[in-house]
PDB file of C-alpha atoms in Angstrom:
ATOM      1  CA  ASP A 215      -0.068   0.029   0.043  1.00 61.00           C
ATOM      2  CA  THR A 216       1.548   3.355  -1.110  1.00 68.00           C
ATOM      3  CA  ALA A 217       1.322   5.871   1.565  1.00 92.00           C
ATOM      4  CA  VAL A 218       1.594   9.034  -0.522  1.00 97.00           C
ATOM      5  CA  SER A 219       0.419   8.412  -4.059  1.00 96.00           C
ATOM      6  CA  GLN A 220       0.529  10.861  -7.094  1.00 96.00           C
ATOM      7  CA  THR A 221      -0.985  10.525 -10.515  1.00 97.00           C
ATOM      8  CA  PRO A 222       0.007  10.621 -13.203  1.00 97.00           C
ATOM      9  CA  LYS A 223       3.766   9.649 -12.849  1.00 96.00           C
ATOM     10  CA  TYR A 224       4.504  11.101 -16.296  1.00 97.00           C
ATOM     11  CA  LEU A 225       2.871  14.012 -17.885  1.00 97.00           C
ATOM     12  CA  VAL A 226       3.754  15.418 -21.340  1.00 97.00           C
ATOM     13  CA  THR A 227       1.870  18.290 -22.746  1.00 97.00           C
ATOM     14  CA  GLN A 228       1.892  21.277 -24.954  1.00 97.00           C
ATOM     15  CA  MET A 229       2.566  24.872 -23.950  1.00 97.00           C
ATOM     16  CA  GLY A 230      -0.565  26.739 -23.008  1.00 97.00           C
ATOM     17  CA  ASN A 231      -2.498  23.661 -21.822  1.00 97.00           C
ATOM     18  CA  ASP A 232      -4.062  23.209 -18.470  1.00 97.00           C
ATOM     19  CA  LYS A 233      -3.152  20.099 -16.428  1.00 97.00           C
ATOM     20  CA  SER A 234      -3.774  18.590 -12.984  1.00 97.00           C
ATOM     21  CA  ILE A 235      -1.677  16.315 -10.730  1.00 98.00           C
ATOM     22  CA  LYS A 236      -3.530  14.506  -8.019  1.00 97.00           C
ATOM     23  CA  CYS A 237      -2.092  13.397  -4.634  1.00 97.00           C
ATOM     24  CA  GLU A 238      -3.589  11.215  -1.933  1.00 97.00           C
ATOM     25  CA  GLN A 239      -2.202  10.091   1.390  1.00 97.00           C
ATOM     26  CA  ASN A 240      -3.489   7.161   3.526  1.00 96.00           C
ATOM     27  CA  LEU A 241      -1.385   8.001   6.641  1.00 94.00           C
ATOM     28  CA  GLY A 242      -3.962   9.931   8.316  1.00 94.00           C
ATOM     29  CA  HIS A 243      -1.876  13.022   8.257  1.00 93.00           C
ATOM     30  CA  ASP A 244      -3.120  16.442   8.691  1.00 91.00           C
ATOM     31  CA  THR A 245      -0.619  18.363   6.523  1.00 91.00           C
ATOM     32  CA  MET A 246       0.365  18.098   2.925  1.00 93.00           C
ATOM     33  CA  TYR A 247       2.733  19.760   0.575  1.00 94.00           C
ATOM     34  CA  TRP A 248       3.812  20.378  -2.917  1.00 95.00           C
ATOM     35  CA  TYR A 249       7.484  20.504  -3.808  1.00 95.00           C
ATOM     36  CA  LYS A 250       9.152  21.160  -7.125  1.00 96.00           C
ATOM     37  CA  GLN A 251      12.389  19.582  -8.209  1.00 95.00           C
ATOM     38  CA  ASP A 252      14.250  21.235 -11.078  1.00 92.00           C
ATOM     39  CA  SER A 253      16.479  19.620 -13.571  1.00 89.00           C
ATOM     40  CA  LYS A 254      19.426  20.185 -10.983  1.00 88.00           C
ATOM     41  CA  LYS A 255      17.607  18.202  -8.401  1.00 90.00           C
ATOM     42  CA  PHE A 256      16.964  21.370  -6.290  1.00 91.00           C
ATOM     43  CA  LEU A 257      13.809  20.858  -4.173  1.00 93.00           C
ATOM     44  CA  LYS A 258      11.712  23.889  -3.322  1.00 92.00           C
ATOM     45  CA  ILE A 259       8.413  24.034  -1.460  1.00 91.00           C
ATOM     46  CA  MET A 260       5.428  25.474  -3.299  1.00 93.00           C
ATOM     47  CA  PHE A 261       2.473  25.107  -1.020  1.00 90.00           C
ATOM     48  CA  SER A 262       1.391  23.512   2.282  1.00 89.00           C
ATOM     49  CA  TYR A 263      -2.139  22.635   3.613  1.00 90.00           C
ATOM     50  CA  ASN A 264      -3.070  21.777   7.037  1.00 88.00           C
ATOM     51  CA  ASN A 265      -6.436  20.078   7.343  1.00 87.00           C
ATOM     52  CA  LYS A 266      -7.637  21.698   4.146  1.00 84.00           C
ATOM     53  CA  GLU A 267      -6.338  25.198   5.028  1.00 87.00           C
ATOM     54  CA  LEU A 268      -3.582  26.853   3.101  1.00 88.00           C
ATOM     55  CA  ILE A 269      -0.576  27.596   5.483  1.00 85.00           C
ATOM     56  CA  ILE A 270       2.452  28.100   3.172  1.00 82.00           C
ATOM     57  CA  ASN A 271       2.235  29.698  -0.188  1.00 84.00           C
ATOM     58  CA  GLU A 272       5.660  30.443  -1.577  1.00 84.00           C
ATOM     59  CA  THR A 273       6.259  32.792  -4.471  1.00 76.00           C
ATOM     60  CA  VAL A 274       4.548  30.660  -7.107  1.00 86.00           C
ATOM     61  CA  PRO A 275       2.926  31.951 -10.198  1.00 90.00           C
ATOM     62  CA  ASN A 276      -0.885  32.234  -9.842  1.00 91.00           C
ATOM     63  CA  ARG A 277      -1.109  29.805 -12.738  1.00 95.00           C
ATOM     64  CA  PHE A 278      -0.502  27.137 -10.020  1.00 95.00           C
ATOM     65  CA  SER A 279      -3.472  26.492  -7.952  1.00 93.00           C
ATOM     66  CA  PRO A 280      -3.622  23.886  -5.129  1.00 93.00           C
ATOM     67  CA  LYS A 281      -6.916  22.376  -3.988  1.00 93.00           C
ATOM     68  CA  SER A 282      -7.530  20.268  -1.081  1.00 93.00           C
ATOM     69  CA  PRO A 283     -11.023  18.739  -0.946  1.00 92.00           C
ATOM     70  CA  ASP A 284     -10.287  16.858   2.235  1.00 92.00           C
ATOM     71  CA  LYS A 285      -7.165  16.398   4.398  1.00 90.00           C
ATOM     72  CA  ALA A 286      -6.164  13.205   2.537  1.00 95.00           C
ATOM     73  CA  HIS A 287      -6.046  14.925  -0.864  1.00 96.00           C
ATOM     74  CA  LEU A 288      -3.995  17.757  -2.360  1.00 96.00           C
ATOM     75  CA  ASN A 289      -4.286  18.354  -5.977  1.00 96.00           C
ATOM     76  CA  LEU A 290      -2.260  20.710  -8.108  1.00 97.00           C
ATOM     77  CA  HIS A 291      -3.802  22.441 -11.161  1.00 97.00           C
ATOM     78  CA  ILE A 292      -1.635  24.379 -13.548  1.00 96.00           C
ATOM     79  CA  ASN A 293      -3.053  26.806 -16.110  1.00 96.00           C
ATOM     80  CA  SER A 294      -1.388  27.961 -19.285  1.00 97.00           C
ATOM     81  CA  LEU A 295       1.605  25.762 -18.943  1.00 97.00           C
ATOM     82  CA  GLU A 296       5.027  27.134 -19.823  1.00 96.00           C
ATOM     83  CA  LEU A 297       8.257  25.472 -20.775  1.00 96.00           C
ATOM     84  CA  GLY A 298       9.850  26.533 -17.485  1.00 94.00           C
ATOM     85  CA  ASP A 299       7.224  24.444 -15.528  1.00 96.00           C
ATOM     86  CA  SER A 300       9.010  21.305 -16.755  1.00 97.00           C
ATOM     87  CA  ALA A 301      10.150  19.617 -13.607  1.00 96.00           C
ATOM     88  CA  VAL A 302       9.327  16.855 -11.219  1.00 97.00           C
ATOM     89  CA  TYR A 303       6.585  17.714  -8.727  1.00 98.00           C
ATOM     90  CA  PHE A 304       6.408  15.858  -5.393  1.00 97.00           C
ATOM     91  CA  CYS A 305       3.611  15.674  -3.023  1.00 97.00           C
ATOM     92  CA  ALA A 306       4.470  15.003   0.648  1.00 95.00           C
ATOM     93  CA  SER A 307       2.610  14.803   3.952  1.00 94.00           C
ATOM     94  CA  SER A 308       3.381  15.047   7.641  1.00 91.00           C
ATOM     95  CA  PRO A 309       1.460  14.224  10.744  1.00 86.00           C
ATOM     96  CA  ASP A 310       0.744  17.875  11.479  1.00 75.00           C
ATOM     97  CA  ARG A 311       2.082  21.263  10.882  1.00 69.00           C
ATOM     98  CA  ALA A 312       4.655  21.040  13.538  1.00 70.00           C
ATOM     99  CA  ARG A 313       6.049  17.689  12.544  1.00 69.00           C
ATOM    100  CA  GLU A 314       9.007  18.083  10.307  1.00 73.00           C
ATOM    101  CA  LYS A 315       9.444  14.510   9.017  1.00 85.00           C
ATOM    102  CA  LEU A 316       7.891  14.445   5.557  1.00 91.00           C
ATOM    103  CA  PHE A 317       6.679  11.493   3.601  1.00 94.00           C
ATOM    104  CA  PHE A 318       7.089  12.003  -0.153  1.00 96.00           C
ATOM    105  CA  GLY A 319       5.299  10.500  -3.042  1.00 97.00           C
ATOM    106  CA  SER A 320       7.144   9.095  -6.010  1.00 96.00           C
ATOM    107  CA  GLY A 321       6.800  12.221  -8.177  1.00 97.00           C
ATOM    108  CA  THR A 322       5.175  13.472 -11.334  1.00 98.00           C
ATOM    109  CA  GLN A 323       7.628  14.211 -14.099  1.00 97.00           C
ATOM    110  CA  LEU A 324       6.009  17.091 -16.060  1.00 97.00           C
ATOM    111  CA  SER A 325       7.336  17.828 -19.518  1.00 97.00           C
ATOM    112  CA  VAL A 326       6.073  20.907 -21.392  1.00 97.00           C
ATOM    113  CA  LEU A 327       6.844  21.021 -25.079  1.00 96.00           C
TER     114      LEU A 327
ATOM    115  CA  GLY B 266      35.546   9.956   0.885  1.00 48.00           C
ATOM    116  CA  GLU B 267      34.056  13.437   1.498  1.00 46.00           C
ATOM    117  CA  SER B 268      31.942  15.859  -0.398  1.00 40.00           C
ATOM    118  CA  VAL B 269      30.350  19.310   0.082  1.00 39.00           C
ATOM    119  CA  GLY B 270      26.666  19.045  -0.612  1.00 43.00           C
ATOM    120  CA  LEU B 271      25.523  22.247  -2.128  1.00 45.00           C
ATOM    121  CA  HIS B 272      26.522  21.894  -5.789  1.00 54.00           C
ATOM    122  CA  LEU B 273      25.380  18.331  -6.512  1.00 70.00           C
ATOM    123  CA  PRO B 274      28.755  16.896  -6.786  1.00 87.00           C
ATOM    124  CA  THR B 275      29.375  13.308  -7.067  1.00 92.00           C
ATOM    125  CA  LEU B 276      31.030  11.296  -4.310  1.00 95.00           C
ATOM    126  CA  SER B 277      32.376   7.807  -5.418  1.00 96.00           C
ATOM    127  CA  VAL B 278      33.330   5.238  -2.815  1.00 96.00           C
ATOM    128  CA  GLN B 279      34.222   1.652  -2.865  1.00 97.00           C
ATOM    129  CA  GLU B 280      31.751  -0.829  -1.441  1.00 97.00           C
ATOM    130  CA  GLY B 281      32.548  -1.493   2.150  1.00 96.00           C
ATOM    131  CA  ASP B 282      34.162   1.950   2.776  1.00 97.00           C
ATOM    132  CA  ASN B 283      32.725   4.744   4.858  1.00 97.00           C
ATOM    133  CA  SER B 284      31.016   7.694   3.157  1.00 97.00           C
ATOM    134  CA  ILE B 285      30.878  11.235   4.479  1.00 97.00           C
ATOM    135  CA  ILE B 286      28.483  13.704   2.948  1.00 97.00           C
ATOM    136  CA  ASN B 287      28.748  17.300   3.975  1.00 95.00           C
ATOM    137  CA  CYS B 288      26.282  20.127   3.969  1.00 94.00           C
ATOM    138  CA  ALA B 289      26.440  23.850   4.858  1.00 92.00           C
ATOM    139  CA  TYR B 290      23.115  25.293   6.019  1.00 88.00           C
ATOM    140  CA  SER B 291      22.225  29.015   5.851  1.00 82.00           C
ATOM    141  CA  ASN B 292      20.050  29.820   8.756  1.00 84.00           C
ATOM    142  CA  SER B 293      21.614  30.101  12.215  1.00 84.00           C
ATOM    143  CA  ALA B 294      18.167  30.015  13.733  1.00 84.00           C
ATOM    144  CA  SER B 295      17.180  26.685  12.222  1.00 86.00           C
ATOM    145  CA  ASP B 296      16.459  24.151  15.069  1.00 86.00           C
ATOM    146  CA  TYR B 297      15.930  20.916  13.192  1.00 90.00           C
ATOM    147  CA  PHE B 298      17.873  19.205  10.407  1.00 93.00           C
ATOM    148  CA  ILE B 299      17.141  16.075   8.405  1.00 94.00           C
ATOM    149  CA  TRP B 300      18.720  13.966   5.720  1.00 96.00           C
ATOM    150  CA  TYR B 301      16.883  12.372   2.835  1.00 96.00           C
ATOM    151  CA  LYS B 302      17.823   9.796   0.320  1.00 97.00           C
ATOM    152  CA  GLN B 303      16.493   9.945  -3.183  1.00 97.00           C
ATOM    153  CA  GLU B 304      16.937   6.995  -5.422  1.00 96.00           C
ATOM    154  CA  SER B 305      16.448   7.391  -9.206  1.00 92.00           C
ATOM    155  CA  GLY B 306      12.830   7.757 -10.164  1.00 91.00           C
ATOM    156  CA  LYS B 307      11.571   7.865  -6.463  1.00 94.00           C
ATOM    157  CA  GLY B 308      10.674  10.544  -3.996  1.00 95.00           C
ATOM    158  CA  PRO B 309      13.000  11.451  -1.183  1.00 96.00           C
ATOM    159  CA  GLN B 310      12.965   9.089   1.683  1.00 95.00           C
ATOM    160  CA  PHE B 311      13.920   9.960   5.360  1.00 94.00           C
ATOM    161  CA  ILE B 312      17.079   8.678   6.689  1.00 95.00           C
ATOM    162  CA  ILE B 313      17.849  10.537   9.975  1.00 96.00           C
ATOM    163  CA  ASP B 314      17.278  13.791  11.782  1.00 94.00           C
ATOM    164  CA  ILE B 315      18.745  15.881  14.541  1.00 94.00           C
ATOM    165  CA  ARG B 316      17.657  18.771  16.584  1.00 91.00           C
ATOM    166  CA  SER B 317      19.886  21.779  17.385  1.00 91.00           C
ATOM    167  CA  ASN B 318      20.325  20.923  20.878  1.00 93.00           C
ATOM    168  CA  MET B 319      22.290  17.817  19.856  1.00 95.00           C
ATOM    169  CA  ASP B 320      25.541  17.424  18.061  1.00 96.00           C
ATOM    170  CA  LYS B 321      25.454  13.829  17.024  1.00 97.00           C
ATOM    171  CA  ARG B 322      22.816  11.228  16.428  1.00 97.00           C
ATOM    172  CA  GLN B 323      23.261   7.643  15.282  1.00 97.00           C
ATOM    173  CA  GLY B 324      20.967   5.297  13.396  1.00 95.00           C
ATOM    174  CA  GLN B 325      21.568   2.009  11.731  1.00 93.00           C
ATOM    175  CA  ARG B 326      24.823   2.355   9.728  1.00 96.00           C
ATOM    176  CA  VAL B 327      24.319   6.222   9.593  1.00 98.00           C
ATOM    177  CA  THR B 328      25.447   8.993  11.870  1.00 98.00           C
ATOM    178  CA  VAL B 329      24.566  12.719  11.648  1.00 97.00           C
ATOM    179  CA  LEU B 330      26.902  15.298  13.106  1.00 97.00           C
ATOM    180  CA  LEU B 331      25.915  18.914  13.609  1.00 96.00           C
ATOM    181  CA  ASN B 332      28.341  21.844  14.153  1.00 95.00           C
ATOM    182  CA  LYS B 333      26.278  25.008  14.747  1.00 92.00           C
ATOM    183  CA  THR B 334      29.314  27.150  15.197  1.00 93.00           C
ATOM    184  CA  VAL B 335      30.096  26.812  11.540  1.00 93.00           C
ATOM    185  CA  LYS B 336      26.657  25.850  10.357  1.00 92.00           C
ATOM    186  CA  HIS B 337      27.711  22.493   9.138  1.00 94.00           C
ATOM    187  CA  LEU B 338      25.965  19.157   8.881  1.00 95.00           C
ATOM    188  CA  SER B 339      27.442  15.782   7.812  1.00 97.00           C
ATOM    189  CA  LEU B 340      26.058  12.370   7.174  1.00 98.00           C
ATOM    190  CA  GLN B 341      28.326   9.369   7.681  1.00 98.00           C
ATOM    191  CA  ILE B 342      27.431   6.026   6.185  1.00 98.00           C
ATOM    192  CA  ALA B 343      29.418   3.090   7.463  1.00 97.00           C
ATOM    193  CA  ALA B 344      30.290   0.063   5.357  1.00 97.00           C
ATOM    194  CA  THR B 345      28.689   1.582   2.131  1.00 97.00           C
ATOM    195  CA  GLN B 346      26.619  -0.758   0.166  1.00 96.00           C
ATOM    196  CA  PRO B 347      25.649  -0.658  -3.584  1.00 96.00           C
ATOM    197  CA  GLY B 348      22.044   0.133  -2.316  1.00 96.00           C
ATOM    198  CA  ASP B 349      23.249   3.350  -0.874  1.00 97.00           C
ATOM    199  CA  SER B 350      23.736   4.811  -4.177  1.00 97.00           C
ATOM    200  CA  ALA B 351      21.371   7.733  -4.481  1.00 97.00           C
ATOM    201  CA  VAL B 352      21.274  11.547  -4.093  1.00 96.00           C
ATOM    202  CA  TYR B 353      21.442  12.701  -0.510  1.00 97.00           C
ATOM    203  CA  PHE B 354      19.760  15.952   0.652  1.00 95.00           C
ATOM    204  CA  CYS B 355      20.209  17.828   3.792  1.00 94.00           C
ATOM    205  CA  ALA B 356      17.267  20.128   4.928  1.00 92.00           C
ATOM    206  CA  GLU B 357      16.873  22.635   7.590  1.00 91.00           C
ATOM    207  CA  ARG B 358      13.611  23.709   9.132  1.00 85.00           C
ATOM    208  CA  GLY B 359      12.419  27.229   9.333  1.00 70.00           C
ATOM    209  CA  ILE B 360       9.034  28.316  10.731  1.00 63.00           C
ATOM    210  CA  THR B 361       6.949  30.583   8.469  1.00 58.00           C
ATOM    211  CA  GLY B 362       3.477  31.861   9.418  1.00 54.00           C
ATOM    212  CA  GLY B 363       2.806  28.724  11.553  1.00 52.00           C
ATOM    213  CA  GLY B 364       3.720  26.401   8.810  1.00 58.00           C
ATOM    214  CA  ASN B 365       6.487  23.755   8.868  1.00 64.00           C
ATOM    215  CA  LYS B 366       8.834  24.587   6.003  1.00 77.00           C
ATOM    216  CA  LEU B 367      11.939  22.518   5.168  1.00 84.00           C
ATOM    217  CA  THR B 368      14.541  24.183   2.935  1.00 87.00           C
ATOM    218  CA  PHE B 369      16.637  21.624   1.038  1.00 90.00           C
ATOM    219  CA  GLY B 370      20.231  21.756  -0.041  1.00 87.00           C
ATOM    220  CA  THR B 371      21.196  20.897  -3.679  1.00 83.00           C
ATOM    221  CA  GLY B 372      22.050  17.322  -3.021  1.00 91.00           C
ATOM    222  CA  THR B 373      25.178  15.111  -3.381  1.00 94.00           C
ATOM    223  CA  GLN B 374      25.174  12.097  -5.747  1.00 95.00           C
ATOM    224  CA  LEU B 375      26.749   9.139  -4.011  1.00 97.00           C
ATOM    225  CA  LYS B 376      27.977   6.356  -6.324  1.00 96.00           C
ATOM    226  CA  VAL B 377      29.106   3.053  -4.851  1.00 96.00           C
ATOM    227  CA  GLU B 378      31.702   1.081  -6.809  1.00 93.00           C
ATOM    228  CA  LEU B 379      31.926  -2.504  -6.568  1.00 88.00           C
TER     229      LEU B 379
END
């Protein structure tokens, strides 16, 4: 049983399209995150939700909109995709907003052509 | 072998040798540090963590050392095995607006040679 699962694993799309990445965790955690990993393997936080409430919103273009229908799900919707959005996107969760140990999903490789 | 972990260098070690991966962190107020291992095609996986009130912590075959004076963190892997080949990240915790935010270093690629 995968603790943090993301779909799809690979996403290839054209510039200007809108796409979504889904994430679900079955750990019973309250807090979920989206991280972006660039081609140099640099990991940077994008968003964090605690029990469906947005608590961290880094400097991310507003083309990126996270949505948390419940505390087990955190989806990422991206409008008007650009070449620079190509990266690996990781979902993660932690027991609560104060617990630092993150559990990561296996990532979604987004390629914008 | 040793490496500095901010520019994604590659550290090559022989199987059975000890590995030392280094990391310099930026925020003197950081109170928690964590090491992650990322294998190819997978997400980062927790290895070991340490709080700022400690200077050493040991796990199974791994030891983390923290030197707050020079803001330096290291991960030591004993008797390195082929399965240890991966990219290793250090991360420090900063608190922002009530949220828990980990700032990651750029990683070090560890290659274990047979």
